[in-house]
mmCIF file of C-alpha atoms and ligand atoms in Angstrom:
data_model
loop_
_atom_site.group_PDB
_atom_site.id
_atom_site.type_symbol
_atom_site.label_atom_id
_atom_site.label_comp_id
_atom_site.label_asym_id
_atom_site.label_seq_id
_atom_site.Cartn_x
_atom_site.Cartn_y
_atom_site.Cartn_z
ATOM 1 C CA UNK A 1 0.000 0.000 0.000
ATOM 2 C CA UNK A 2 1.078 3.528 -0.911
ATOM 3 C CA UNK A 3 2.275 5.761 2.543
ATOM 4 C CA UNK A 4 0.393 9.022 3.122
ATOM 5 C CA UNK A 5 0.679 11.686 4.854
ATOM 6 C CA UNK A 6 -2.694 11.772 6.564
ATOM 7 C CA UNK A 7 -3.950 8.451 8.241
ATOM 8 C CA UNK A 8 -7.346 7.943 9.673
ATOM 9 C CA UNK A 9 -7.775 4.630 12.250
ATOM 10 C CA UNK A 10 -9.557 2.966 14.344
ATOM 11 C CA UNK A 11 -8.105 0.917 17.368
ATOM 12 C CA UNK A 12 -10.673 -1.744 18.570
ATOM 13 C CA UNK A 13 -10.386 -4.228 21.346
ATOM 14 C CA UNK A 14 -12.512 -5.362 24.025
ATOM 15 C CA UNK A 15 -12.760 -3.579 27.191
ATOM 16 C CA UNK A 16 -9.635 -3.159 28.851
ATOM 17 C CA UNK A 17 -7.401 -4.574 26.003
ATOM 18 C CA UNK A 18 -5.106 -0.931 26.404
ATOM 19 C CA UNK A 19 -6.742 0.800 24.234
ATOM 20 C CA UNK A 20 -5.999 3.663 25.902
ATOM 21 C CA UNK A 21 -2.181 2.681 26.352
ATOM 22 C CA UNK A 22 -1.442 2.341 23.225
ATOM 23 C CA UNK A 23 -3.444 5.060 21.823
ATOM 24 C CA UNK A 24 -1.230 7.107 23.832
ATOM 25 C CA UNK A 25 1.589 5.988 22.366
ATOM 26 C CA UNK A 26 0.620 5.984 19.005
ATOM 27 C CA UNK A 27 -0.120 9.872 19.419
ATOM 28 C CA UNK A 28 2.685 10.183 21.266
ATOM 29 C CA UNK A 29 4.839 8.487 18.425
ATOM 30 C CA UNK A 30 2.557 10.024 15.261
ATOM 31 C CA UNK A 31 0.371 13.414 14.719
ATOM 32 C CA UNK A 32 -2.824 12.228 14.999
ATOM 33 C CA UNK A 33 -5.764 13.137 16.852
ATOM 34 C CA UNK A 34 -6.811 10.838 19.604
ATOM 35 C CA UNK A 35 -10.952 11.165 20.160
ATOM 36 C CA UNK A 36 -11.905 8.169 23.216
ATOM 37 C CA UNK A 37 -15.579 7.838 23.056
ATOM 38 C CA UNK A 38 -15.208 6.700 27.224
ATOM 39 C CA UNK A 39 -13.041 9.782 28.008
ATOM 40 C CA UNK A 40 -15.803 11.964 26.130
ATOM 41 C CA UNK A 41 -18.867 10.124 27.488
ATOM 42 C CA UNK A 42 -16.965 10.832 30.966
ATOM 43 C CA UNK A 43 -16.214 14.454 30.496
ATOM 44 C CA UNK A 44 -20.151 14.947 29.616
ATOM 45 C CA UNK A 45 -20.639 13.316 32.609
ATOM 46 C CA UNK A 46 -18.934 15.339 34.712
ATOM 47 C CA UNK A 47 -20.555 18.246 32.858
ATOM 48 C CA UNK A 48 -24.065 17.047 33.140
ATOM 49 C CA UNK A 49 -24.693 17.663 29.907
ATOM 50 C CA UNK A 50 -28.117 15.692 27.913
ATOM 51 C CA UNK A 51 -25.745 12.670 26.528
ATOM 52 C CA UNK A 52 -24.112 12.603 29.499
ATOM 53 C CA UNK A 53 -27.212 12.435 31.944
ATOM 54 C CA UNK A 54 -28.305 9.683 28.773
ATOM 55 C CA UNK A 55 -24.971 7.890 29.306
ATOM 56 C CA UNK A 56 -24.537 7.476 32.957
ATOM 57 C CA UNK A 57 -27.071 4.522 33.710
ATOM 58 C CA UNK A 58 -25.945 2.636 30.594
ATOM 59 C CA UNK A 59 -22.274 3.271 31.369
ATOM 60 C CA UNK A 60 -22.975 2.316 35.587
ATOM 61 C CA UNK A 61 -24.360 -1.263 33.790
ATOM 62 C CA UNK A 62 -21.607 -1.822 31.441
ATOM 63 C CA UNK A 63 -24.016 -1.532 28.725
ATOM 64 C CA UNK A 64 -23.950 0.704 25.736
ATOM 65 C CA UNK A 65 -25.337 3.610 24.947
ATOM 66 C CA UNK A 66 -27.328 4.308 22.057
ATOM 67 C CA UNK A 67 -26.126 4.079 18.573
ATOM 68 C CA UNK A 68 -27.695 7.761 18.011
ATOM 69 C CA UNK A 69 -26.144 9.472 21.024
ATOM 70 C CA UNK A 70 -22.678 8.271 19.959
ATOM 71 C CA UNK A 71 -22.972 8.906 16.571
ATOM 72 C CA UNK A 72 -24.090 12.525 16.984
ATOM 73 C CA UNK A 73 -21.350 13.050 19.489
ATOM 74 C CA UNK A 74 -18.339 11.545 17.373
ATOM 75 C CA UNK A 75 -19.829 12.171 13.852
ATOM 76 C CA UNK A 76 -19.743 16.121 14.863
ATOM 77 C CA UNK A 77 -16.343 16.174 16.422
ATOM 78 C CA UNK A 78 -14.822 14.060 13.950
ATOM 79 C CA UNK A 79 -16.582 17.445 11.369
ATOM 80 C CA UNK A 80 -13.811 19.977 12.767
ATOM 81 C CA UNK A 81 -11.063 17.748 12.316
ATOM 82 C CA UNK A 82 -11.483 17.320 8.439
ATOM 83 C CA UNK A 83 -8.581 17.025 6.869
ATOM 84 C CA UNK A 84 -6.540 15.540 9.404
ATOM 85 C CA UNK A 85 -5.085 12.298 11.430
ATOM 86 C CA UNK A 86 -7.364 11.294 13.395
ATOM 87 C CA UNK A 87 -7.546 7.516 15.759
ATOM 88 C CA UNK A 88 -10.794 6.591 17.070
ATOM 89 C CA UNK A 89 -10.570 5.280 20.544
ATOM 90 C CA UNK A 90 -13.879 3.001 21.332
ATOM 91 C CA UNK A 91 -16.070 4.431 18.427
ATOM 92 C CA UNK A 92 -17.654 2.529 16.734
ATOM 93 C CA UNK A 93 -18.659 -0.390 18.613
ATOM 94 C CA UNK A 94 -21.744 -1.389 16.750
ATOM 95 C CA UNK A 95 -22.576 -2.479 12.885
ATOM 96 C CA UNK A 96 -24.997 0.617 13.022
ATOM 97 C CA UNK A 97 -22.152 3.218 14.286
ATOM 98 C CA UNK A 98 -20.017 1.499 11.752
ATOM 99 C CA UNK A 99 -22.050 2.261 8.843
ATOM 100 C CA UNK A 100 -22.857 5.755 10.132
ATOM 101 C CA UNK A 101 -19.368 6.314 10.364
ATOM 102 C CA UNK A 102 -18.644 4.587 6.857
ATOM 103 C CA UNK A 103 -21.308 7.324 5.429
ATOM 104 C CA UNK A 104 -19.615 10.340 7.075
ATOM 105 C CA UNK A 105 -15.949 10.083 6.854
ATOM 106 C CA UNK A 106 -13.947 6.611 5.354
ATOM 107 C CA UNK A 107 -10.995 5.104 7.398
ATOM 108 C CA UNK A 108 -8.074 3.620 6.306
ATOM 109 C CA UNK A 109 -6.779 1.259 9.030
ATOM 110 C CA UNK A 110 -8.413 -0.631 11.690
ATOM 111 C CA UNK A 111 -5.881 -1.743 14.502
ATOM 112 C CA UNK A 112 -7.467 -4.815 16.685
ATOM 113 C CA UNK A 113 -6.092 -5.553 20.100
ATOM 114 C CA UNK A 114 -6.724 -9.479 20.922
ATOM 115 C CA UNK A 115 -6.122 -9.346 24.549
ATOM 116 C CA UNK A 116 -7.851 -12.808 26.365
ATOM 117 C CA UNK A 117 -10.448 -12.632 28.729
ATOM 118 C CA UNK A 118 -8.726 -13.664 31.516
ATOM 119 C CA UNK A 119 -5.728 -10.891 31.504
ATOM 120 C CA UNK A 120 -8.523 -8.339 31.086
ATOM 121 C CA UNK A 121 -10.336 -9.300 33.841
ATOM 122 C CA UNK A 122 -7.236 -9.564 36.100
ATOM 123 C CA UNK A 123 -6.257 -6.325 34.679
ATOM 124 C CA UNK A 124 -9.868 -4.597 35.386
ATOM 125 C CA UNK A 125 -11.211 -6.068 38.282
ATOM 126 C CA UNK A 126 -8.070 -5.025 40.441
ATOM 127 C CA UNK A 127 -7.511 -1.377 38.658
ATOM 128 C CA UNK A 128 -8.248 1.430 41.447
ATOM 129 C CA UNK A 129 -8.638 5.051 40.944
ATOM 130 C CA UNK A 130 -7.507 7.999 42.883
ATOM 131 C CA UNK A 131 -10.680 10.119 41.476
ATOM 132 C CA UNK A 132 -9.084 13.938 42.045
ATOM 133 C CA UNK A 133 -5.960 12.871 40.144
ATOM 134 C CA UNK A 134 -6.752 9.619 38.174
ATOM 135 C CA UNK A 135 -3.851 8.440 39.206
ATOM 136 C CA UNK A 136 -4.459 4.042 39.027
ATOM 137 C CA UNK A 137 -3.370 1.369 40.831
ATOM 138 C CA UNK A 138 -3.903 -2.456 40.474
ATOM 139 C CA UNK A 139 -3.803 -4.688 43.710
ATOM 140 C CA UNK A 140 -1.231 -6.793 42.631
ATOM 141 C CA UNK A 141 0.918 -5.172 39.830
ATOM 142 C CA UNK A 142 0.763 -1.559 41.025
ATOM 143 C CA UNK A 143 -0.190 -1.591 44.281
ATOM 144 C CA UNK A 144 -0.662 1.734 46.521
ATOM 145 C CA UNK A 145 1.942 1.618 49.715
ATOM 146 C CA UNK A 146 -1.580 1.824 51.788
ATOM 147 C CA UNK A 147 -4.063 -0.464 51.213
ATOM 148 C CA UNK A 148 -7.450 1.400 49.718
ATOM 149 C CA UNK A 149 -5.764 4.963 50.106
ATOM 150 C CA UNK A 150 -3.785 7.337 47.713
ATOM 151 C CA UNK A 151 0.044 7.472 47.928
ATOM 152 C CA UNK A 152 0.076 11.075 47.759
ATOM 153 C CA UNK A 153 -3.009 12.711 49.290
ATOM 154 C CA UNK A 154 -3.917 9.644 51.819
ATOM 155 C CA UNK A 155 -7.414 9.975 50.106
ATOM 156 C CA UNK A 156 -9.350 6.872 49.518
ATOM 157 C CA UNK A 157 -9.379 4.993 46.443
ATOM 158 C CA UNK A 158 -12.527 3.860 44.532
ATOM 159 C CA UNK A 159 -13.350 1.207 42.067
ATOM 160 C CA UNK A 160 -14.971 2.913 38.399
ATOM 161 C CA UNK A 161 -18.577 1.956 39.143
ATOM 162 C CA UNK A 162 -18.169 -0.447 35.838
ATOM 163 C CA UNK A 163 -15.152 -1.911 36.737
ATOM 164 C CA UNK A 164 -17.019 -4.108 39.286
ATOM 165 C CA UNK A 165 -17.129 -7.840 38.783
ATOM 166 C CA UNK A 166 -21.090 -7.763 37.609
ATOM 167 C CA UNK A 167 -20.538 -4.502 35.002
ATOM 168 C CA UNK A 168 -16.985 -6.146 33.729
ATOM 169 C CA UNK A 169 -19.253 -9.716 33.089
ATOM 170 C CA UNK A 170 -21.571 -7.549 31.103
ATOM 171 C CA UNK A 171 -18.974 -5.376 28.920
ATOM 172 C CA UNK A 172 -17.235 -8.617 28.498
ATOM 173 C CA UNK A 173 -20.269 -9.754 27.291
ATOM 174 C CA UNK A 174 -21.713 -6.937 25.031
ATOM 175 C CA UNK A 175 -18.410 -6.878 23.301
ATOM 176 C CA UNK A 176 -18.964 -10.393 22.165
ATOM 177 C CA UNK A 177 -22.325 -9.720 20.762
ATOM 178 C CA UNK A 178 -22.230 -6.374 19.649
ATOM 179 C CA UNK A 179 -18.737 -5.246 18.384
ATOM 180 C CA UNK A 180 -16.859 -8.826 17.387
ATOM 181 C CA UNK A 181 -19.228 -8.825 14.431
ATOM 182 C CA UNK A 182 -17.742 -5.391 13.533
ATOM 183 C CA UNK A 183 -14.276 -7.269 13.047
ATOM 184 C CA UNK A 184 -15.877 -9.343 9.901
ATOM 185 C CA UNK A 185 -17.437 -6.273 8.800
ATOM 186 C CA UNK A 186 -13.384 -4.711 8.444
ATOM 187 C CA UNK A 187 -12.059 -7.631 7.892
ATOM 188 C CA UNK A 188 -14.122 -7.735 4.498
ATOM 189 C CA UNK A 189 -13.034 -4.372 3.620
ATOM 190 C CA UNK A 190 -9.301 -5.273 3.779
ATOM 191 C CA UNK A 191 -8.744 -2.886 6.493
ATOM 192 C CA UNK A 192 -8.221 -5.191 9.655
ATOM 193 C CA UNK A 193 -5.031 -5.512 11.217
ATOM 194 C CA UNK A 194 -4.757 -8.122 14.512
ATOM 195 C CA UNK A 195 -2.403 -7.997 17.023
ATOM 196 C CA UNK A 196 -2.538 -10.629 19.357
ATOM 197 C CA UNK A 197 -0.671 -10.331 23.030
ATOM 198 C CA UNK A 198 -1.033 -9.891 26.499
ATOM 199 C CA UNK A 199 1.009 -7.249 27.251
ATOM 200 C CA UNK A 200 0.954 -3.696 25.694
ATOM 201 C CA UNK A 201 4.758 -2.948 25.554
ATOM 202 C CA UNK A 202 4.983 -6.223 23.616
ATOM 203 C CA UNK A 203 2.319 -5.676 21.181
ATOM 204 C CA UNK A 204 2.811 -1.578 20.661
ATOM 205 C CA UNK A 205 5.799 -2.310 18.776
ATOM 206 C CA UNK A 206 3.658 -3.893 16.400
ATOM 207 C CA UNK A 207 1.075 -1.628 16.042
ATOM 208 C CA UNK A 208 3.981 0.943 15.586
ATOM 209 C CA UNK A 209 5.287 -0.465 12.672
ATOM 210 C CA UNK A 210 2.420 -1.407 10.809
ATOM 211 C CA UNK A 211 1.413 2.360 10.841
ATOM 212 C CA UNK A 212 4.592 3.336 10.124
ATOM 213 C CA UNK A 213 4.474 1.394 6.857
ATOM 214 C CA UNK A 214 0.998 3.336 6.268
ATOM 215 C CA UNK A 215 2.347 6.854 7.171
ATOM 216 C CA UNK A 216 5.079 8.691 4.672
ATOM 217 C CA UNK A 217 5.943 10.900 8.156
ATOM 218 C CA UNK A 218 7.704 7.984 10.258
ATOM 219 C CA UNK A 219 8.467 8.704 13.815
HETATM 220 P P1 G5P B 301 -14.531 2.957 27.363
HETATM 221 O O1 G5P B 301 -14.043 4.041 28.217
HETATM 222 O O2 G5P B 301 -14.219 2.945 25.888
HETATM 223 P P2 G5P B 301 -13.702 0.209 27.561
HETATM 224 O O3 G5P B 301 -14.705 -0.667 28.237
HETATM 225 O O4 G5P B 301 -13.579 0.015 26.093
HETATM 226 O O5 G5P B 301 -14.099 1.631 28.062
HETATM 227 P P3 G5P B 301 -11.323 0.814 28.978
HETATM 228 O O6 G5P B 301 -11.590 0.484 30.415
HETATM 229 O O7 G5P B 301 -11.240 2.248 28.572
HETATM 230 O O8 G5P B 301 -12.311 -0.022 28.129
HETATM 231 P P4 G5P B 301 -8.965 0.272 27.361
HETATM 232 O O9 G5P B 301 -8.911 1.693 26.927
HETATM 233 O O10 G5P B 301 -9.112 -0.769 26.301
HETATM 234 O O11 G5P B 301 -9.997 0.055 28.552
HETATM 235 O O12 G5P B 301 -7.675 -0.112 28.146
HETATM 236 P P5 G5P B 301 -6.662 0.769 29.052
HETATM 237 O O13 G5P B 301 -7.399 1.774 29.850
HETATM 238 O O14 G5P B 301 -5.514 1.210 28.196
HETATM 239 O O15 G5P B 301 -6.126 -0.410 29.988
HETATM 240 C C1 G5P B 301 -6.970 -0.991 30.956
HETATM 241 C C2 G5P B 301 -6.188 -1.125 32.280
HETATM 242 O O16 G5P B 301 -5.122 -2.059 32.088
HETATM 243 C C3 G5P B 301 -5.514 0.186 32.733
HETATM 244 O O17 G5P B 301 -5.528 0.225 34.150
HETATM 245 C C4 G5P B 301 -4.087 0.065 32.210
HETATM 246 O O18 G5P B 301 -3.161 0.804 33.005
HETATM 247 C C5 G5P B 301 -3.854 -1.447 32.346
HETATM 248 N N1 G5P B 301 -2.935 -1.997 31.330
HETATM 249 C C6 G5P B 301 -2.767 -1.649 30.021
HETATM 250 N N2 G5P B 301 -1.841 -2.415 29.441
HETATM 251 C C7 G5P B 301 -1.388 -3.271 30.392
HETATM 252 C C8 G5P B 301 -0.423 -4.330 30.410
HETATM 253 O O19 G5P B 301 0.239 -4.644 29.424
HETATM 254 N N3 G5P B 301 -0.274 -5.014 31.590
HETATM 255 C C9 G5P B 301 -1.012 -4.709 32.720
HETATM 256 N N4 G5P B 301 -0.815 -5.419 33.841
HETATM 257 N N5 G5P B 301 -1.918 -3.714 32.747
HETATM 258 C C10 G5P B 301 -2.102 -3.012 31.602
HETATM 259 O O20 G5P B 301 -16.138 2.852 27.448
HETATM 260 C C11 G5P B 301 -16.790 2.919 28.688
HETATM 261 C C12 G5P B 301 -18.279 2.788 28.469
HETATM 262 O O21 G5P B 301 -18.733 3.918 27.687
HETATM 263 C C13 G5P B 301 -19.772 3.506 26.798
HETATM 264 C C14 G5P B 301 -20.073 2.055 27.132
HETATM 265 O O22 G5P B 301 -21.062 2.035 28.137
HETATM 266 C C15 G5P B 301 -18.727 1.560 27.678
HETATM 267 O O23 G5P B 301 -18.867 0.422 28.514
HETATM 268 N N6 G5P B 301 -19.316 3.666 25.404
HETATM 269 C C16 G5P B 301 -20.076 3.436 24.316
HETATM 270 N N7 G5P B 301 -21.360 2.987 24.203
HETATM 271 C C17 G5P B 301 -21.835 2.821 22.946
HETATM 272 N N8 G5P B 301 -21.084 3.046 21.813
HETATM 273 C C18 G5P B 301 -19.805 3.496 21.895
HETATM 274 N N9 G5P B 301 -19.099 3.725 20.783
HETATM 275 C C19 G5P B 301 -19.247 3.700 23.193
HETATM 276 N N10 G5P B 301 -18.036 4.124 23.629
HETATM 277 C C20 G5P B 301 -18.085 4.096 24.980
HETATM 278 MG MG1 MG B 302 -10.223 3.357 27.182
#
């Protein structure tokens, strides 16, 4: 495939699989916009905004929100950054968004994190929040010197209300049913690359390269 200078993805994985992580890195490492449906269903949240107040009971479940919320929110933000890099971070995660998205704005790339149940629910299931900083902990990897409290401020830590065991079973689940199926729907398009791993330092270098090959701009 030809390189380019302007690259638009999409990094899917199921809950937990680092998309986040790598995302990171992949901004860090390329100029692209990074736009995390979670992080922007979260701000709205915090804003108490109309898709927020819409999102809060399905995110508290672990289910999804609706297709139209999410496309309305991403379609119109993706809108002012026409014309550039751009990496969509949890969007779309239904045959519907996909197609809504396919409509508005084509992609080139779809990066897939395979990432077994298991390590995500060790990963999840443990992960702890200081909520002022959002600084995270895990019980056994990362654990904070205290048990429950904050290394810094001595303020307790809490658990995001769908990282508990029930809400993880269900986004474990939803992801199965709802946004494998999106996989076949790349897959058929050509556009599907899988990385498979447990670890995201292992499989970022990877993901790097393949995007490198894509890009003219290499880091
Ligand atoms: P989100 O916010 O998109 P999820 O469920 O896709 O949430 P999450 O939790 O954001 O997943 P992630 O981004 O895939 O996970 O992974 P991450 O945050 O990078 O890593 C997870 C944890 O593992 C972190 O603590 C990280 O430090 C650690 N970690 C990473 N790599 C490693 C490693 O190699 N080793 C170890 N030990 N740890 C590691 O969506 C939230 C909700 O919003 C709604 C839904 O309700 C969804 O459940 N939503 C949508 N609804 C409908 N349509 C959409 N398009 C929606 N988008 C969001
Ligand atoms: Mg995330």
């Amino acid at each position: 495939m030809a390189s380019r200078n302007l690259l638009r993805a999409i990094i899917m994985g199921p809950p937990g699989s680092g998309k986040g992580t790598i995302s990171s890195w992949i901004v860090r490492d390329f100029q692209m916009s990074h736009l995390s449906s979670g992080d922007m269903l979260r701000a709205q949240m915090g804003k108490g905004t109309g898709a927020g107040v819409a999102a809060k009971e399905a995110i508290s479940r672990g289910e999804l929100v609706a297709d139209d919320v999410m496309n309305e929110m991403i379609l119109a933000e993706l809108e002012e950054i026409t014309g550039k890099s751009f990496l969509l971070d949890g969007y779309p995660r239904t045959v519907h968004q996909a197609e809504a998205l396919s409509k508005a704005q084509p992609v080139d790339v779809v990066v897939n994190l395979a990432v077994p149940f298991k390590t995500i629910r060790e990963r999840i299931e443990n992960r702890w929040v200081h909520q002022g900083s959002g600084r995270v902990y895990h019980t056994v990897f990362n654990p904070p010197k205290n048990p429950g409290v904050d290394d810094e401020t001595g303020e307790p830590l809490i658990q995001r209300e769908d990282d508990k065991p029930h809400s993880v079973s269900a986004r474990l689940d939803i992801y199965q049913k709802q946004t494998e199926p999106l996989l076949e729907f790349y897959r058929k398009e050509g556009k599907l690359a899988e990385f498979a791993g447990t670890e995201s330092k292992v499989i970022y270098p990877e993901v790097k390269s393949h995007l490198a090959a894509l890009f003219s701009t290499v880091a």
